[in-house]
mmCIF file of C-alpha atoms in Angstrom:
data_model
loop_
_atom_site.group_PDB
_atom_site.id
_atom_site.type_symbol
_atom_site.label_atom_id
_atom_site.label_comp_id
_atom_site.label_asym_id
_atom_site.label_seq_id
_atom_site.Cartn_x
_atom_site.Cartn_y
_atom_site.Cartn_z
ATOM 1 C CA MET G 1 168.348 64.321 -162.714
ATOM 2 C CA LYS G 2 167.783 62.097 -165.736
ATOM 3 C CA SER G 3 164.186 61.718 -166.857
ATOM 4 C CA ALA G 4 161.990 60.299 -169.581
ATOM 5 C CA VAL G 5 158.483 61.192 -170.745
ATOM 6 C CA ILE G 6 156.604 58.305 -172.378
ATOM 7 C CA VAL G 7 154.677 59.302 -175.501
ATOM 8 C CA PHE G 8 151.591 57.226 -176.319
ATOM 9 C CA PRO G 9 149.434 57.735 -179.388
ATOM 10 C CA ALA G 10 147.095 60.621 -178.355
ATOM 11 C CA SER G 11 149.136 61.723 -175.347
ATOM 12 C CA ASN G 12 148.669 65.484 -175.349
ATOM 13 C CA CYS G 13 150.518 66.689 -172.248
ATOM 14 C CA ASP G 14 153.827 65.053 -173.142
ATOM 15 C CA ARG G 15 155.353 68.314 -174.304
ATOM 16 C CA ASP G 16 153.942 70.210 -171.319
ATOM 17 C CA ALA G 17 155.696 67.662 -169.084
ATOM 18 C CA HIS G 18 158.894 67.992 -171.119
ATOM 19 C CA ASP G 19 158.845 71.808 -170.838
ATOM 20 C CA ALA G 20 157.986 71.816 -167.125
ATOM 21 C CA ILE G 21 160.900 69.465 -166.349
ATOM 22 C CA LEU G 22 163.269 71.418 -168.590
ATOM 23 C CA HIS G 23 162.365 74.865 -167.240
ATOM 24 C CA VAL G 24 162.039 73.971 -163.567
ATOM 25 C CA THR G 25 164.945 71.545 -163.223
ATOM 26 C CA GLY G 26 167.208 72.632 -166.087
ATOM 27 C CA THR G 27 167.486 69.029 -167.284
ATOM 28 C CA LYS G 28 166.139 67.822 -170.602
ATOM 29 C CA PRO G 29 163.989 64.675 -170.535
ATOM 30 C CA HIS G 30 164.144 61.893 -173.115
ATOM 31 C CA MET G 31 160.938 61.517 -175.103
ATOM 32 C CA VAL G 32 160.280 57.768 -175.362
ATOM 33 C CA TRP G 33 157.789 56.268 -177.822
ATOM 34 C CA HIS G 34 155.310 53.694 -176.485
ATOM 35 C CA GLY G 35 156.436 51.165 -179.087
ATOM 36 C CA ASP G 36 160.022 51.133 -177.796
ATOM 37 C CA SER G 37 160.985 48.252 -175.584
ATOM 38 C CA GLU G 38 163.341 50.051 -173.238
ATOM 39 C CA VAL G 39 163.338 53.298 -171.258
ATOM 40 C CA PRO G 40 166.836 54.829 -171.077
ATOM 41 C CA ASP G 41 168.635 54.711 -167.737
ATOM 42 C CA VAL G 42 166.770 57.486 -165.852
ATOM 43 C CA ASP G 43 165.793 58.565 -162.335
ATOM 44 C CA LEU G 44 162.262 59.635 -163.259
ATOM 45 C CA ILE G 45 159.669 58.345 -165.736
ATOM 46 C CA VAL G 46 156.610 60.481 -166.496
ATOM 47 C CA LEU G 47 153.409 59.030 -167.944
ATOM 48 C CA PRO G 48 151.740 62.160 -169.311
ATOM 49 C CA GLY G 49 148.130 63.276 -169.640
ATOM 50 C CA GLY G 50 146.085 62.826 -172.765
ATOM 51 C CA PHE G 51 143.749 60.306 -174.346
ATOM 52 C CA SER G 52 146.100 57.421 -175.072
ATOM 53 C CA TYR G 53 144.665 55.037 -177.678
ATOM 54 C CA GLY G 54 141.561 57.233 -177.894
ATOM 55 C CA ASP G 55 140.471 56.091 -174.413
ATOM 56 C CA TYR G 56 139.274 52.866 -176.086
ATOM 57 C CA LEU G 57 137.836 50.181 -173.793
ATOM 58 C CA ARG G 58 138.742 52.141 -170.629
ATOM 59 C CA CYS G 59 141.025 55.154 -170.108
ATOM 60 C CA GLY G 60 144.589 53.891 -169.840
ATOM 61 C CA ALA G 61 143.656 50.224 -170.454
ATOM 62 C CA MET G 62 145.499 49.968 -173.777
ATOM 63 C CA ALA G 63 148.454 52.075 -172.636
ATOM 64 C CA ALA G 64 148.874 49.797 -169.610
ATOM 65 C CA HIS G 65 149.614 46.904 -171.983
ATOM 66 C CA SER G 66 151.715 48.790 -174.515
ATOM 67 C CA HIS G 67 155.209 47.646 -175.363
ATOM 68 C CA ILE G 68 157.130 50.164 -173.242
ATOM 69 C CA MET G 69 155.158 49.380 -170.072
ATOM 70 C CA GLY G 70 157.100 46.168 -169.468
ATOM 71 C CA ASP G 71 160.246 48.177 -168.841
ATOM 72 C CA VAL G 72 158.355 50.930 -166.960
ATOM 73 C CA ARG G 73 157.075 48.219 -164.610
ATOM 74 C CA ARG G 74 160.571 46.700 -164.207
ATOM 75 C CA LYS G 75 162.085 50.102 -163.441
ATOM 76 C CA ALA G 76 159.267 51.008 -161.038
ATOM 77 C CA GLU G 77 159.921 47.752 -159.185
ATOM 78 C CA GLN G 78 163.629 48.634 -159.046
ATOM 79 C CA GLY G 79 162.716 51.929 -157.353
ATOM 80 C CA VAL G 80 162.854 54.411 -160.252
ATOM 81 C CA ALA G 81 160.422 57.292 -159.598
ATOM 82 C CA VAL G 82 157.317 57.120 -161.796
ATOM 83 C CA LEU G 83 154.909 60.055 -162.038
ATOM 84 C CA GLY G 84 151.541 59.478 -163.732
ATOM 85 C CA ILE G 85 149.532 62.599 -164.454
ATOM 86 C CA CYS G 86 145.842 62.382 -165.421
ATOM 87 C CA ASN G 87 145.793 59.737 -168.196
ATOM 88 C CA GLY G 88 149.127 58.601 -166.746
ATOM 89 C CA PHE G 89 147.403 57.993 -163.380
ATOM 90 C CA GLN G 90 144.658 56.023 -165.143
ATOM 91 C CA THR G 91 147.352 53.986 -166.893
ATOM 92 C CA LEU G 92 149.156 53.248 -163.602
ATOM 93 C CA THR G 93 145.962 51.911 -162.013
ATOM 94 C CA GLU G 94 145.191 49.819 -165.118
ATOM 95 C CA ALA G 95 148.763 48.448 -164.929
ATOM 96 C CA HIS G 96 148.195 47.668 -161.206
ATOM 97 C CA LEU G 97 151.196 49.797 -160.260
ATOM 98 C CA LEU G 98 148.725 51.783 -158.147
ATOM 99 C CA PRO G 99 145.540 50.494 -156.455
ATOM 100 C CA GLY G 100 141.962 51.525 -157.239
ATOM 101 C CA ALA G 101 140.394 52.722 -160.463
ATOM 102 C CA LEU G 102 139.385 56.021 -162.062
ATOM 103 C CA MET G 103 135.763 56.010 -163.054
ATOM 104 C CA ARG G 104 133.509 58.337 -165.021
ATOM 105 C CA ASN G 105 133.116 61.687 -163.217
ATOM 106 C CA ALA G 106 130.106 61.542 -160.896
ATOM 107 C CA GLY G 107 128.608 64.579 -162.671
ATOM 108 C CA LEU G 108 129.120 62.874 -166.070
ATOM 109 C CA LYS G 109 130.768 66.011 -167.443
ATOM 110 C CA PHE G 110 134.323 66.593 -168.581
ATOM 111 C CA VAL G 111 135.716 69.064 -166.054
ATOM 112 C CA CYS G 112 138.343 71.564 -167.194
ATOM 113 C CA ARG G 113 139.150 74.168 -164.558
ATOM 114 C CA GLU G 114 141.442 75.032 -161.690
ATOM 115 C CA VAL G 115 140.857 73.232 -158.391
ATOM 116 C CA GLU G 116 142.105 73.690 -154.861
ATOM 117 C CA LEU G 117 144.419 70.902 -153.868
ATOM 118 C CA VAL G 118 145.560 70.155 -150.329
ATOM 119 C CA VAL G 119 148.888 68.441 -149.697
ATOM 120 C CA ASP G 120 148.211 65.418 -147.510
ATOM 121 C CA GLU G 121 151.668 63.879 -147.497
ATOM 122 C CA SER G 122 154.972 65.685 -147.872
ATOM 123 C CA GLN G 123 157.190 62.678 -147.193
ATOM 124 C CA SER G 124 157.921 61.475 -150.693
ATOM 125 C CA ALA G 125 160.346 62.248 -153.490
ATOM 126 C CA PHE G 126 157.494 64.063 -155.256
ATOM 127 C CA THR G 127 156.199 66.213 -152.421
ATOM 128 C CA ARG G 128 159.087 67.004 -150.057
ATOM 129 C CA LYS G 129 159.135 70.708 -151.026
ATOM 130 C CA TYR G 130 155.479 71.029 -150.018
ATOM 131 C CA SER G 131 154.250 71.066 -146.450
ATOM 132 C CA ARG G 132 151.356 69.042 -145.116
ATOM 133 C CA GLY G 133 148.106 71.020 -145.315
ATOM 134 C CA GLU G 134 149.505 73.452 -147.899
ATOM 135 C CA ARG G 135 146.851 74.630 -150.345
ATOM 136 C CA LEU G 136 147.668 74.676 -154.046
ATOM 137 C CA ARG G 137 145.957 75.662 -157.293
ATOM 138 C CA PHE G 138 146.246 73.009 -160.004
ATOM 139 C CA PRO G 139 144.276 72.680 -163.226
ATOM 140 C CA VAL G 140 142.236 69.531 -163.891
ATOM 141 C CA ALA G 141 140.967 68.413 -167.300
ATOM 142 C CA HIS G 142 139.319 65.009 -167.329
ATOM 143 C CA GLY G 143 136.099 63.083 -167.786
ATOM 144 C CA GLU G 144 137.197 60.000 -165.842
ATOM 145 C CA GLY G 145 138.888 61.066 -162.631
ATOM 146 C CA ASN G 146 136.527 59.662 -160.053
ATOM 147 C CA PHE G 147 138.880 57.674 -157.812
ATOM 148 C CA PHE G 148 137.324 54.467 -156.557
ATOM 149 C CA ALA G 149 138.706 51.784 -154.268
ATOM 150 C CA SER G 150 137.228 49.474 -151.641
ATOM 151 C CA ASP G 151 136.971 50.837 -148.097
ATOM 152 C CA ASP G 152 139.796 48.507 -147.017
ATOM 153 C CA VAL G 153 142.111 49.917 -149.678
ATOM 154 C CA LEU G 154 141.117 53.507 -148.844
ATOM 155 C CA ASP G 155 141.747 52.906 -145.129
ATOM 156 C CA ARG G 156 145.131 51.411 -145.946
ATOM 157 C CA LEU G 157 146.113 54.313 -148.218
ATOM 158 C CA GLU G 158 145.206 56.770 -145.466
ATOM 159 C CA GLY G 159 146.786 54.705 -142.694
ATOM 160 C CA GLU G 160 150.095 54.386 -144.540
ATOM 161 C CA GLY G 161 150.290 58.076 -145.494
ATOM 162 C CA ARG G 162 149.891 57.282 -149.173
ATOM 163 C CA VAL G 163 147.257 59.895 -150.004
ATOM 164 C CA ALA G 164 149.527 62.595 -151.436
ATOM 165 C CA PHE G 165 146.854 65.117 -152.426
ATOM 166 C CA ARG G 166 143.166 65.707 -151.783
ATOM 167 C CA TYR G 167 140.744 68.118 -153.397
ATOM 168 C CA GLY G 168 139.843 71.037 -151.142
ATOM 169 C CA GLU G 169 136.625 70.566 -149.145
ATOM 170 C CA GLY G 170 133.728 71.408 -151.479
ATOM 171 C CA ASP G 171 135.999 71.486 -154.540
ATOM 172 C CA ASN G 172 135.922 67.800 -155.521
ATOM 173 C CA PRO G 173 135.401 67.972 -159.298
ATOM 174 C CA ASN G 174 134.630 64.311 -159.986
ATOM 175 C CA GLY G 175 133.201 62.540 -156.942
ATOM 176 C CA SER G 176 136.475 60.874 -155.918
ATOM 177 C CA ALA G 177 136.290 58.772 -152.754
ATOM 178 C CA ARG G 178 137.410 60.752 -149.676
ATOM 179 C CA ASN G 179 138.352 63.680 -151.964
ATOM 180 C CA ILE G 180 141.459 61.784 -153.078
ATOM 181 C CA ALA G 181 143.333 63.452 -155.955
ATOM 182 C CA GLY G 182 146.672 61.632 -155.878
ATOM 183 C CA ILE G 183 148.171 58.500 -154.298
ATOM 184 C CA LEU G 184 151.532 56.837 -153.742
ATOM 185 C CA ASN G 185 152.400 53.159 -154.076
ATOM 186 C CA GLU G 186 153.650 51.137 -151.136
ATOM 187 C CA LYS G 187 157.326 51.873 -151.842
ATOM 188 C CA ARG G 188 156.459 55.564 -152.365
ATOM 189 C CA ASN G 189 158.327 55.758 -155.692
ATOM 190 C CA VAL G 190 155.163 55.839 -157.833
ATOM 191 C CA LEU G 191 152.749 58.782 -157.687
ATOM 192 C CA GLY G 192 149.556 59.126 -159.687
ATOM 193 C CA LEU G 193 147.363 62.220 -159.646
ATOM 194 C CA MET G 194 144.561 63.618 -161.773
ATOM 195 C CA PRO G 195 145.445 67.367 -161.531
ATOM 196 C CA HIS G 196 148.217 68.710 -163.743
ATOM 197 C CA PRO G 197 151.390 69.952 -161.972
ATOM 198 C CA GLU G 198 153.119 70.406 -165.331
ATOM 199 C CA ARG G 199 150.493 72.960 -166.345
ATOM 200 C CA ALA G 200 151.071 74.945 -163.148
ATOM 201 C CA CYS G 201 154.718 75.896 -163.584
ATOM 202 C CA ASP G 202 154.516 79.253 -165.325
ATOM 203 C CA PRO G 203 152.796 82.432 -164.074
ATOM 204 C CA LEU G 204 151.426 82.930 -167.589
ATOM 205 C CA LEU G 205 149.311 79.794 -167.095
ATOM 206 C CA GLY G 206 147.781 81.102 -163.864
ATOM 207 C CA SER G 207 149.583 79.082 -161.193
ATOM 208 C CA VAL G 208 153.091 78.047 -160.209
ATOM 209 C CA SER G 209 151.954 75.515 -157.593
ATOM 210 C CA GLY G 210 153.370 72.650 -159.646
ATOM 211 C CA ARG G 211 156.974 73.865 -159.643
ATOM 212 C CA ALA G 212 157.663 72.479 -156.174
ATOM 213 C CA MET G 213 156.875 68.961 -157.381
ATOM 214 C CA PHE G 214 159.612 69.078 -160.006
ATOM 215 C CA GLN G 215 161.941 70.839 -157.535
ATOM 216 C CA SER G 216 161.225 68.033 -155.047
ATOM 217 C CA LEU G 217 162.131 65.450 -157.675
ATOM 218 C CA LEU G 218 165.290 67.320 -158.626
ATOM 219 C CA GLU G 219 166.376 67.474 -154.984
ATOM 220 C CA SER G 220 165.469 63.828 -154.310
ATOM 221 C CA LEU G 221 166.885 62.289 -157.454
ATOM 222 C CA SER G 222 170.051 64.278 -158.169
ATOM 223 C CA MET E 1 133.683 29.450 -181.821
ATOM 224 C CA LYS E 2 132.245 32.845 -180.905
ATOM 225 C CA ALA E 3 132.369 34.401 -177.490
ATOM 226 C CA ARG E 4 130.223 37.223 -176.194
ATOM 227 C CA VAL E 5 131.537 39.020 -173.099
ATOM 228 C CA PHE E 6 129.259 41.196 -170.963
ATOM 229 C CA VAL E 7 131.129 43.735 -168.837
ATOM 230 C CA THR E 8 129.156 45.603 -166.181
ATOM 231 C CA LEU E 9 129.943 47.584 -163.063
ATOM 232 C CA LYS E 10 129.942 45.561 -159.856
ATOM 233 C CA SER E 11 126.925 46.060 -157.636
ATOM 234 C CA GLY E 12 127.676 48.786 -155.129
ATOM 235 C CA VAL E 13 129.799 50.725 -157.629
ATOM 236 C CA LEU E 14 128.061 53.992 -158.547
ATOM 237 C CA ASP E 15 126.943 54.068 -162.181
ATOM 238 C CA PRO E 16 126.213 57.712 -163.062
ATOM 239 C CA GLN E 17 125.577 56.838 -166.722
ATOM 240 C CA GLY E 18 122.978 54.250 -165.713
ATOM 241 C CA LYS E 19 121.358 56.867 -163.458
ATOM 242 C CA ALA E 20 121.257 59.413 -166.304
ATOM 243 C CA ILE E 21 119.674 56.814 -168.611
ATOM 244 C CA GLY E 22 117.100 56.071 -165.891
ATOM 245 C CA HIS E 23 116.240 59.777 -165.590
ATOM 246 C CA ALA E 24 115.926 60.083 -169.367
ATOM 247 C CA LEU E 25 113.571 57.069 -169.522
ATOM 248 C CA ASP E 26 111.504 58.599 -166.740
ATOM 249 C CA ASN E 27 111.334 61.874 -168.693
ATOM 250 C CA LEU E 28 110.071 59.908 -171.696
ATOM 251 C CA GLY E 29 107.165 58.681 -169.598
ATOM 252 C CA PHE E 30 108.392 55.171 -168.723
ATOM 253 C CA ARG E 31 107.189 55.419 -165.146
ATOM 254 C CA ALA E 32 107.823 51.767 -164.316
ATOM 255 C CA VAL E 33 111.607 52.185 -164.649
ATOM 256 C CA GLY E 34 113.571 51.521 -161.470
ATOM 257 C CA GLU E 35 117.341 51.383 -161.207
ATOM 258 C CA VAL E 36 119.227 51.276 -164.524
ATOM 259 C CA ARG E 37 122.777 49.899 -164.902
ATOM 260 C CA GLN E 38 124.682 49.987 -168.180
ATOM 261 C CA GLY E 39 127.680 48.109 -169.501
ATOM 262 C CA LYS E 40 129.263 46.853 -172.656
ATOM 263 C CA ILE E 41 129.253 43.799 -174.902
ATOM 264 C CA ILE E 42 132.399 42.530 -176.617
ATOM 265 C CA ASP E 43 132.049 39.909 -179.384
ATOM 266 C CA ILE E 44 135.125 37.809 -180.073
ATOM 267 C CA GLU E 45 135.696 35.288 -182.855
ATOM 268 C CA LEU E 46 137.952 32.486 -181.671
ATOM 269 C CA ALA E 47 139.928 29.951 -183.700
ATOM 270 C CA GLU E 48 139.541 27.405 -180.903
ATOM 271 C CA PRO E 49 137.181 24.460 -181.406
ATOM 272 C CA ASN E 50 137.567 23.128 -177.845
ATOM 273 C CA ARG E 51 134.905 24.667 -175.639
ATOM 274 C CA GLU E 52 136.811 24.343 -172.383
ATOM 275 C CA LYS E 53 139.976 25.852 -173.813
ATOM 276 C CA ALA E 54 137.954 28.667 -175.387
ATOM 277 C CA ALA E 55 136.260 29.434 -172.057
ATOM 278 C CA ALA E 56 139.612 29.464 -170.255
ATOM 279 C CA ALA E 57 141.155 31.755 -172.882
ATOM 280 C CA VAL E 58 138.262 34.252 -172.734
ATOM 281 C CA LYS E 59 138.339 34.239 -168.935
ATOM 282 C CA SER E 60 142.022 35.113 -169.088
ATOM 283 C CA MET E 61 141.284 37.894 -171.606
ATOM 284 C CA CYS E 62 138.681 39.314 -169.215
ATOM 285 C CA GLU E 63 141.066 39.261 -166.270
ATOM 286 C CA LYS E 64 143.957 40.791 -168.221
ATOM 287 C CA LEU E 65 142.221 43.386 -170.365
ATOM 288 C CA LEU E 66 138.499 43.286 -171.075
ATOM 289 C CA ALA E 67 137.309 44.061 -167.548
ATOM 290 C CA ASN E 68 138.843 46.122 -164.777
ATOM 291 C CA THR E 69 138.004 43.791 -161.918
ATOM 292 C CA VAL E 70 138.435 46.558 -159.345
ATOM 293 C CA ILE E 71 135.117 48.013 -160.527
ATOM 294 C CA GLU E 72 133.706 45.647 -163.142
ATOM 295 C CA LYS E 73 132.399 42.085 -163.363
ATOM 296 C CA TYR E 74 132.080 39.993 -166.488
ATOM 297 C CA GLU E 75 130.022 37.158 -167.912
ATOM 298 C CA ILE E 76 131.019 34.951 -170.825
ATOM 299 C CA GLU E 77 128.691 33.352 -173.356
ATOM 300 C CA LEU E 78 130.096 30.823 -175.868
ATOM 301 C CA LYS E 79 128.308 30.034 -179.137
#
């Protein structure tokens, strides 16, 4: 599996993503600077967590228009797998590669803790090693993770099996509509989620729930 | 030409910051305060003397970057 992690100014989970991919899949990702115009020929592009461009204007708004995103969009449209984690998810919604928006947490506080995550959809390149209803422990760390979309869009996401993950009942950290934590695009090659799979790949960090996502990608994309 | 853009959350979209401001005003004794909504102002200097062209350019800026029209609405003032 060939992969690339995009590095924006103030990304801070880019190396976590690099290490998770390297240690779980045994393949080394390219690190690609936001100012570059082309992503190398890869099977997977990761938009990492962080505070790209200092979260100016809106989280992910500047990153969505950065130089490299033209090629990310082209490759996503060609079917290359794109995984947006946390700030990467915000960037994907701002780039309209995923529907909806991520608003300020309903409780107004930055939330940094582990949450229970329930797998809602196992039929995708990202989630095939999970089973539907499986309960996972993933860390979250965000101030703007409150997923919002119109009822029509939410119904469509649910009807088409595009809600990949939900927060466990009573464990919604940010007020997200219908407890949604992660969604797929129509072609199911783009996944955005607020929790951090790349920080849940080593027992030292408290959870290994994230490993199966990278194993799924390895199996799907090799 | 100068443009002032007001970006606010659409009605119906929960505004927890506005709510917190409302609570704080209430705590300060401003009992007449009802619902509070907050937003942002963006001032733009434009090298475009034609009013219509300026308005069209700022509208395009709002759609492409300044507002996220999934959750926000915008108003443009030209001076």
